[in-house]
PDB file of C-alpha atoms in Angstrom:
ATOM      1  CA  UNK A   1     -27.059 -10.484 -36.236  1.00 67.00           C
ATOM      2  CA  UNK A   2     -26.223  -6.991 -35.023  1.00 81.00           C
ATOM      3  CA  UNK A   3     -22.451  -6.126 -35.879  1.00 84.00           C
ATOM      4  CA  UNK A   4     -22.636  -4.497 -32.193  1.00 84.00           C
ATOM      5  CA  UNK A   5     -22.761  -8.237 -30.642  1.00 85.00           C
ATOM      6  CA  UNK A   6     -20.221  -9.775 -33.347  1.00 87.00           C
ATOM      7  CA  UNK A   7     -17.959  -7.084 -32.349  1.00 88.00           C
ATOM      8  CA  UNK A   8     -19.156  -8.028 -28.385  1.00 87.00           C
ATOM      9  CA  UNK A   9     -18.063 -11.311 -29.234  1.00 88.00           C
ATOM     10  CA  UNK A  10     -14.999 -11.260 -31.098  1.00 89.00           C
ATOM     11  CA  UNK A  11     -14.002  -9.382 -28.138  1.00 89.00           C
ATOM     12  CA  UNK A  12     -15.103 -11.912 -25.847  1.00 90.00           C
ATOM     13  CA  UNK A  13     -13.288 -14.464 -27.318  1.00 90.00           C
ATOM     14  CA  UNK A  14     -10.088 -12.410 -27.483  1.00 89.00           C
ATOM     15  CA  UNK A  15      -9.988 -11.740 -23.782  1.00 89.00           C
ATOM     16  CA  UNK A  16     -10.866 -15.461 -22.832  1.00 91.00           C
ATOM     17  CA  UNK A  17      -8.326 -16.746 -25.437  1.00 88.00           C
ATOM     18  CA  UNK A  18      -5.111 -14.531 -24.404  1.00 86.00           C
ATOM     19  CA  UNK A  19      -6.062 -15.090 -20.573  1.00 87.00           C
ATOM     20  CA  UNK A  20      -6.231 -19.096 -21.116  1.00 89.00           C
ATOM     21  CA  UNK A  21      -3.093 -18.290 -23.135  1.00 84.00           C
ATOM     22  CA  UNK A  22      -1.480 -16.079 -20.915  1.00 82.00           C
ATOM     23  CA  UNK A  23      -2.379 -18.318 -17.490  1.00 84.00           C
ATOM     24  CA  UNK A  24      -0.405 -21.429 -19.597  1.00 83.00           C
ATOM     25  CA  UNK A  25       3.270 -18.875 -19.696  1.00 78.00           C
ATOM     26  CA  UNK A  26       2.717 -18.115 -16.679  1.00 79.00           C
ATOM     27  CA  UNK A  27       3.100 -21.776 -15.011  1.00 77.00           C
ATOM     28  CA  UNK A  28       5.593 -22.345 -17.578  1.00 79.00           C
ATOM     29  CA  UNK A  29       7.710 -19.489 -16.685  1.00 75.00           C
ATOM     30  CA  UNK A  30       7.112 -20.362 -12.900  1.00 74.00           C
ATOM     31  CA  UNK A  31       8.121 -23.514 -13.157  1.00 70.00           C
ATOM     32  CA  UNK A  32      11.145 -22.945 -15.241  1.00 68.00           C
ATOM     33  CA  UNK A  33      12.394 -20.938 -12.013  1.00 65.00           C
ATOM     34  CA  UNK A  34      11.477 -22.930  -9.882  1.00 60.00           C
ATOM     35  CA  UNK A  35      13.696 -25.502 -11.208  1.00 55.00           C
ATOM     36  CA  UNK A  36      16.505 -23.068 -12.323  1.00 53.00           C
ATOM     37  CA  UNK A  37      16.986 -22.107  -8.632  1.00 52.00           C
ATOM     38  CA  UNK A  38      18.671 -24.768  -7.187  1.00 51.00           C
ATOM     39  CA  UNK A  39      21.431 -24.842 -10.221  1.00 47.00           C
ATOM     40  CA  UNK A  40      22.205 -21.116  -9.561  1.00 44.00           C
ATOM     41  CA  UNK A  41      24.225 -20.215  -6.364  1.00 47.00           C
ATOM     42  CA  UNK A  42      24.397 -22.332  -3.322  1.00 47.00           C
ATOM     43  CA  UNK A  43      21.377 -24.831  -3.000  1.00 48.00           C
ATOM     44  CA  UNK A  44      19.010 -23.672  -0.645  1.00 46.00           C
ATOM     45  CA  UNK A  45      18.850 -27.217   0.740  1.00 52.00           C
ATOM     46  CA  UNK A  46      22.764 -27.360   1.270  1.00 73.00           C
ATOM     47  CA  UNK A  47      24.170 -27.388   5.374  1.00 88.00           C
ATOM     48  CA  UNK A  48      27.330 -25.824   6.684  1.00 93.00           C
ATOM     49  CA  UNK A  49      29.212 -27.289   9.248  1.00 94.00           C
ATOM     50  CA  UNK A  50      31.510 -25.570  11.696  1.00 95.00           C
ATOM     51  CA  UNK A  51      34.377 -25.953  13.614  1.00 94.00           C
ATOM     52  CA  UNK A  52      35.126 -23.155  16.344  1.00 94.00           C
ATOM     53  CA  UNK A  53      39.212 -24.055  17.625  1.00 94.00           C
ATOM     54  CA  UNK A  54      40.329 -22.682  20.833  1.00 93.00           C
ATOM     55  CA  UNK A  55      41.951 -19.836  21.784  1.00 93.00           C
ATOM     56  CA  UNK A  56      44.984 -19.449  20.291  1.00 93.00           C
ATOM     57  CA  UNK A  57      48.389 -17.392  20.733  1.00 93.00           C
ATOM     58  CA  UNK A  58      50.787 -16.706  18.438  1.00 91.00           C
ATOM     59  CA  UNK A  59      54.127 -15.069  17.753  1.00 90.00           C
ATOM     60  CA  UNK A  60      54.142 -12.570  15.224  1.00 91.00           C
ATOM     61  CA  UNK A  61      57.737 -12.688  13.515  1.00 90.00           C
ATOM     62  CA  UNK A  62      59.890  -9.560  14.287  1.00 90.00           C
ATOM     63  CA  UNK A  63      57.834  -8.373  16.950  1.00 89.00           C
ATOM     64  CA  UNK A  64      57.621  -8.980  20.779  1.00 90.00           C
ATOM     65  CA  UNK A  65      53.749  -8.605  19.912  1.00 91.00           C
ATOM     66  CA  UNK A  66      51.540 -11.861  20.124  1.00 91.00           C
ATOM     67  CA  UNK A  67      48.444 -12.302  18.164  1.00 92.00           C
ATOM     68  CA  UNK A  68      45.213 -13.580  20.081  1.00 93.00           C
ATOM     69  CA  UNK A  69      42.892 -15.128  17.856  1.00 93.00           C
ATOM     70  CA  UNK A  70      39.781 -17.521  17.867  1.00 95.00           C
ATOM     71  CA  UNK A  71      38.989 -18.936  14.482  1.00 95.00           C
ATOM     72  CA  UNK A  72      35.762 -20.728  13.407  1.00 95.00           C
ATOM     73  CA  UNK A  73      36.350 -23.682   9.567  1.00 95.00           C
ATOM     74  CA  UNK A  74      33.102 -23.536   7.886  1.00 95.00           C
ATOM     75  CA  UNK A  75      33.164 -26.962   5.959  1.00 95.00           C
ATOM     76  CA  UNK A  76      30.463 -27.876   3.001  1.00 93.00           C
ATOM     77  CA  UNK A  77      30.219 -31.491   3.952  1.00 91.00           C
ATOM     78  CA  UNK A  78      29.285 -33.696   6.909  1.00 92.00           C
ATOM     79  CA  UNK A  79      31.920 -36.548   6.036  1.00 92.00           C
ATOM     80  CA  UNK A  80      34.552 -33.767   6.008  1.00 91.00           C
ATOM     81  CA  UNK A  81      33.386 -32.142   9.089  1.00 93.00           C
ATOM     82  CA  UNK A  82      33.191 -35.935  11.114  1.00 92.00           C
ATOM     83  CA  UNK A  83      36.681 -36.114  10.001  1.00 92.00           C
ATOM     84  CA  UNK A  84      38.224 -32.851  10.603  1.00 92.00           C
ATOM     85  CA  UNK A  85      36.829 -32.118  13.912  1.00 91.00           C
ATOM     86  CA  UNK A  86      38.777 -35.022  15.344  1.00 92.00           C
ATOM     87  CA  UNK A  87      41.917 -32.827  13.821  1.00 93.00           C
ATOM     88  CA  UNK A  88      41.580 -29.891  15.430  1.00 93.00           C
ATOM     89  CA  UNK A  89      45.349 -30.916  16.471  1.00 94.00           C
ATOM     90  CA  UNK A  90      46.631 -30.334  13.054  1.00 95.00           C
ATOM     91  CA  UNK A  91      44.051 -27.281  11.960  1.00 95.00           C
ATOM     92  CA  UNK A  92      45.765 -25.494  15.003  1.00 94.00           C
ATOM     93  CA  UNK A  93      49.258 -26.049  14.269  1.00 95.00           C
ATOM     94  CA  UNK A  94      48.661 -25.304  10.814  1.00 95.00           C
ATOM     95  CA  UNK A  95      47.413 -21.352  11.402  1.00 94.00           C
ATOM     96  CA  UNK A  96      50.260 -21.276  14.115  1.00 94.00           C
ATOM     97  CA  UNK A  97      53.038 -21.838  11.570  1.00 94.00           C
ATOM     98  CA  UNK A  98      50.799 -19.651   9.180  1.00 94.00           C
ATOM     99  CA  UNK A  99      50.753 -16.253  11.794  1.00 93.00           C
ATOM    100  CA  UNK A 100      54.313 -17.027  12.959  1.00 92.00           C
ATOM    101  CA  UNK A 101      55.490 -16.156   9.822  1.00 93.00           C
ATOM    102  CA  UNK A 102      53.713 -12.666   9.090  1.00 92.00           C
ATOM    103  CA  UNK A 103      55.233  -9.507  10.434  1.00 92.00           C
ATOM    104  CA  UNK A 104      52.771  -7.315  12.540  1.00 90.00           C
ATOM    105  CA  UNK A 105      52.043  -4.852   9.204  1.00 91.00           C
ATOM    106  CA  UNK A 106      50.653  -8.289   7.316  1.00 90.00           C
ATOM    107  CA  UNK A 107      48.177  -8.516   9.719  1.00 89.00           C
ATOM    108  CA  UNK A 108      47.018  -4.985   9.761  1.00 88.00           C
ATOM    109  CA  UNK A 109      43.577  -3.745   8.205  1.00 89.00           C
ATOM    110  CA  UNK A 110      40.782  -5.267   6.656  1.00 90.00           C
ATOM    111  CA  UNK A 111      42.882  -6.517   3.420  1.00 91.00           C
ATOM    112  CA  UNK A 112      45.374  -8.515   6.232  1.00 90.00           C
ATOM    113  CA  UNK A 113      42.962  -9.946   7.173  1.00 91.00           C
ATOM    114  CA  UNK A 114      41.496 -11.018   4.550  1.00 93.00           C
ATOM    115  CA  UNK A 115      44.759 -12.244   3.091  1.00 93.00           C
ATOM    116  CA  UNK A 116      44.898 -13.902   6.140  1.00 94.00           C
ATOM    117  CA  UNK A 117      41.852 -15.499   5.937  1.00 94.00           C
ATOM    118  CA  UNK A 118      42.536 -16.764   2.394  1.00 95.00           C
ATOM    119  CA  UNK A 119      45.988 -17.958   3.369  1.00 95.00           C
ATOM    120  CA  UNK A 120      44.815 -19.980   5.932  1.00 95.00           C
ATOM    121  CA  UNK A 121      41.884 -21.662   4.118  1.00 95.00           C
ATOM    122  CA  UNK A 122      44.156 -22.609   1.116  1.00 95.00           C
ATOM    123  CA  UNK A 123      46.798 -24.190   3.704  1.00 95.00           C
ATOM    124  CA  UNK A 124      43.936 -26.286   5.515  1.00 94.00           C
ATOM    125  CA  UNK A 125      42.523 -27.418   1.784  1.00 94.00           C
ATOM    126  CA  UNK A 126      45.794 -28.575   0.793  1.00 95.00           C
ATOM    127  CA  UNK A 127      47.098 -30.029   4.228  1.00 93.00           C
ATOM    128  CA  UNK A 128      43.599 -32.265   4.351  1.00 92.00           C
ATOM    129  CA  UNK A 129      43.531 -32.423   0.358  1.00 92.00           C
ATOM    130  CA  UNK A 130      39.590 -31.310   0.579  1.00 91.00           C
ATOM    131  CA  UNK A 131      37.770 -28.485  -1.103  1.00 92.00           C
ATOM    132  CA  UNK A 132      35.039 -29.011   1.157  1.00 93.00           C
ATOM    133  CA  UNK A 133      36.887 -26.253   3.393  1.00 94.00           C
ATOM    134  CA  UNK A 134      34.845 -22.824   2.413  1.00 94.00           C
ATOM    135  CA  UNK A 135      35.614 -20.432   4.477  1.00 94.00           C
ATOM    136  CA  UNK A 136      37.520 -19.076   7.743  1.00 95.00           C
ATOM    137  CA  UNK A 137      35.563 -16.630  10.121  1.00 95.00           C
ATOM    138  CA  UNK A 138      37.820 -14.994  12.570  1.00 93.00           C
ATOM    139  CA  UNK A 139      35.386 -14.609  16.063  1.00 92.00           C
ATOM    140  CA  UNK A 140      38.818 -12.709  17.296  1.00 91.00           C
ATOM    141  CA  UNK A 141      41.855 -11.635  16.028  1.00 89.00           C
ATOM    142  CA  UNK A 142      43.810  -9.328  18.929  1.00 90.00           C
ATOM    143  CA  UNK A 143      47.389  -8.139  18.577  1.00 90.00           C
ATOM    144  CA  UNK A 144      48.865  -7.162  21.598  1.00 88.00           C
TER     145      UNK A 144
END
């Protein structure tokens, strides 16, 4: 044989072995992510649940001001939600003793807020004893 077509071969079996070789870490590493996605950050496949309360009005301490606010629970879990939502009640007076006891500079800026926010999320986990509470969206928040 000519060494031109043992070289043409050798070569030919190169290229067919590393792209076999190649395609086989290439599902592996595809399915490896595929499966590492759903551990990592929320699951794709997980639901939110919210709970949008009524207008509310509140006293701000020290102040003849009032605060206006309309405040939407996002809750995690369906059981929680089907149980909260028929509290409402409670969720309300909860924020009201919450704002009633900030001064108008506490709520203030983006960082009152979001003290606020995180205040009132840690009261409602530990008044219903549920970490299923994740967050507190505030659709208003007027001082007037």
């Amino acid at each position: 044989m000519d060494t031109k077509k043992i070289i043409l071969i050798v070569v030919l079996v190169a290229v067919i072995v590393f792209a076999i070789f190649g395609t086989i870490l290439g599902f592996i590493f595809y399915k490896n992510n595929d499966s590492n996605k759903g551990n990592t950050g929320k699951n794709k496949n997980s639901e939110q649940y919210y709970i949008t309360l009524e207008d509310m009005y509140c006293n701000i301490k020290e102040s003849k001001k009032i605060v206006r606010l309309k405040i939407t629970v996002e809750i995690s879990d369906k059981d929680t939600f089907e149980k909260l939502e028929n509290k409402q009640f409670l969720m309300r007076d909860e924020i009201n003793k919450i704002i009633r006891n900030k001064k108008e500079e506490d709520l203030q800026g983006k960082d009152g807020q979001l003290t606020l926010q995180s205040e009132i999320r840690n009261s409602l986990i530990e008044l219903f004893d549920n970490e299923n509470i994740t967050n507190i969206y505030f659709n208003d928040l007027i001082i007037q």
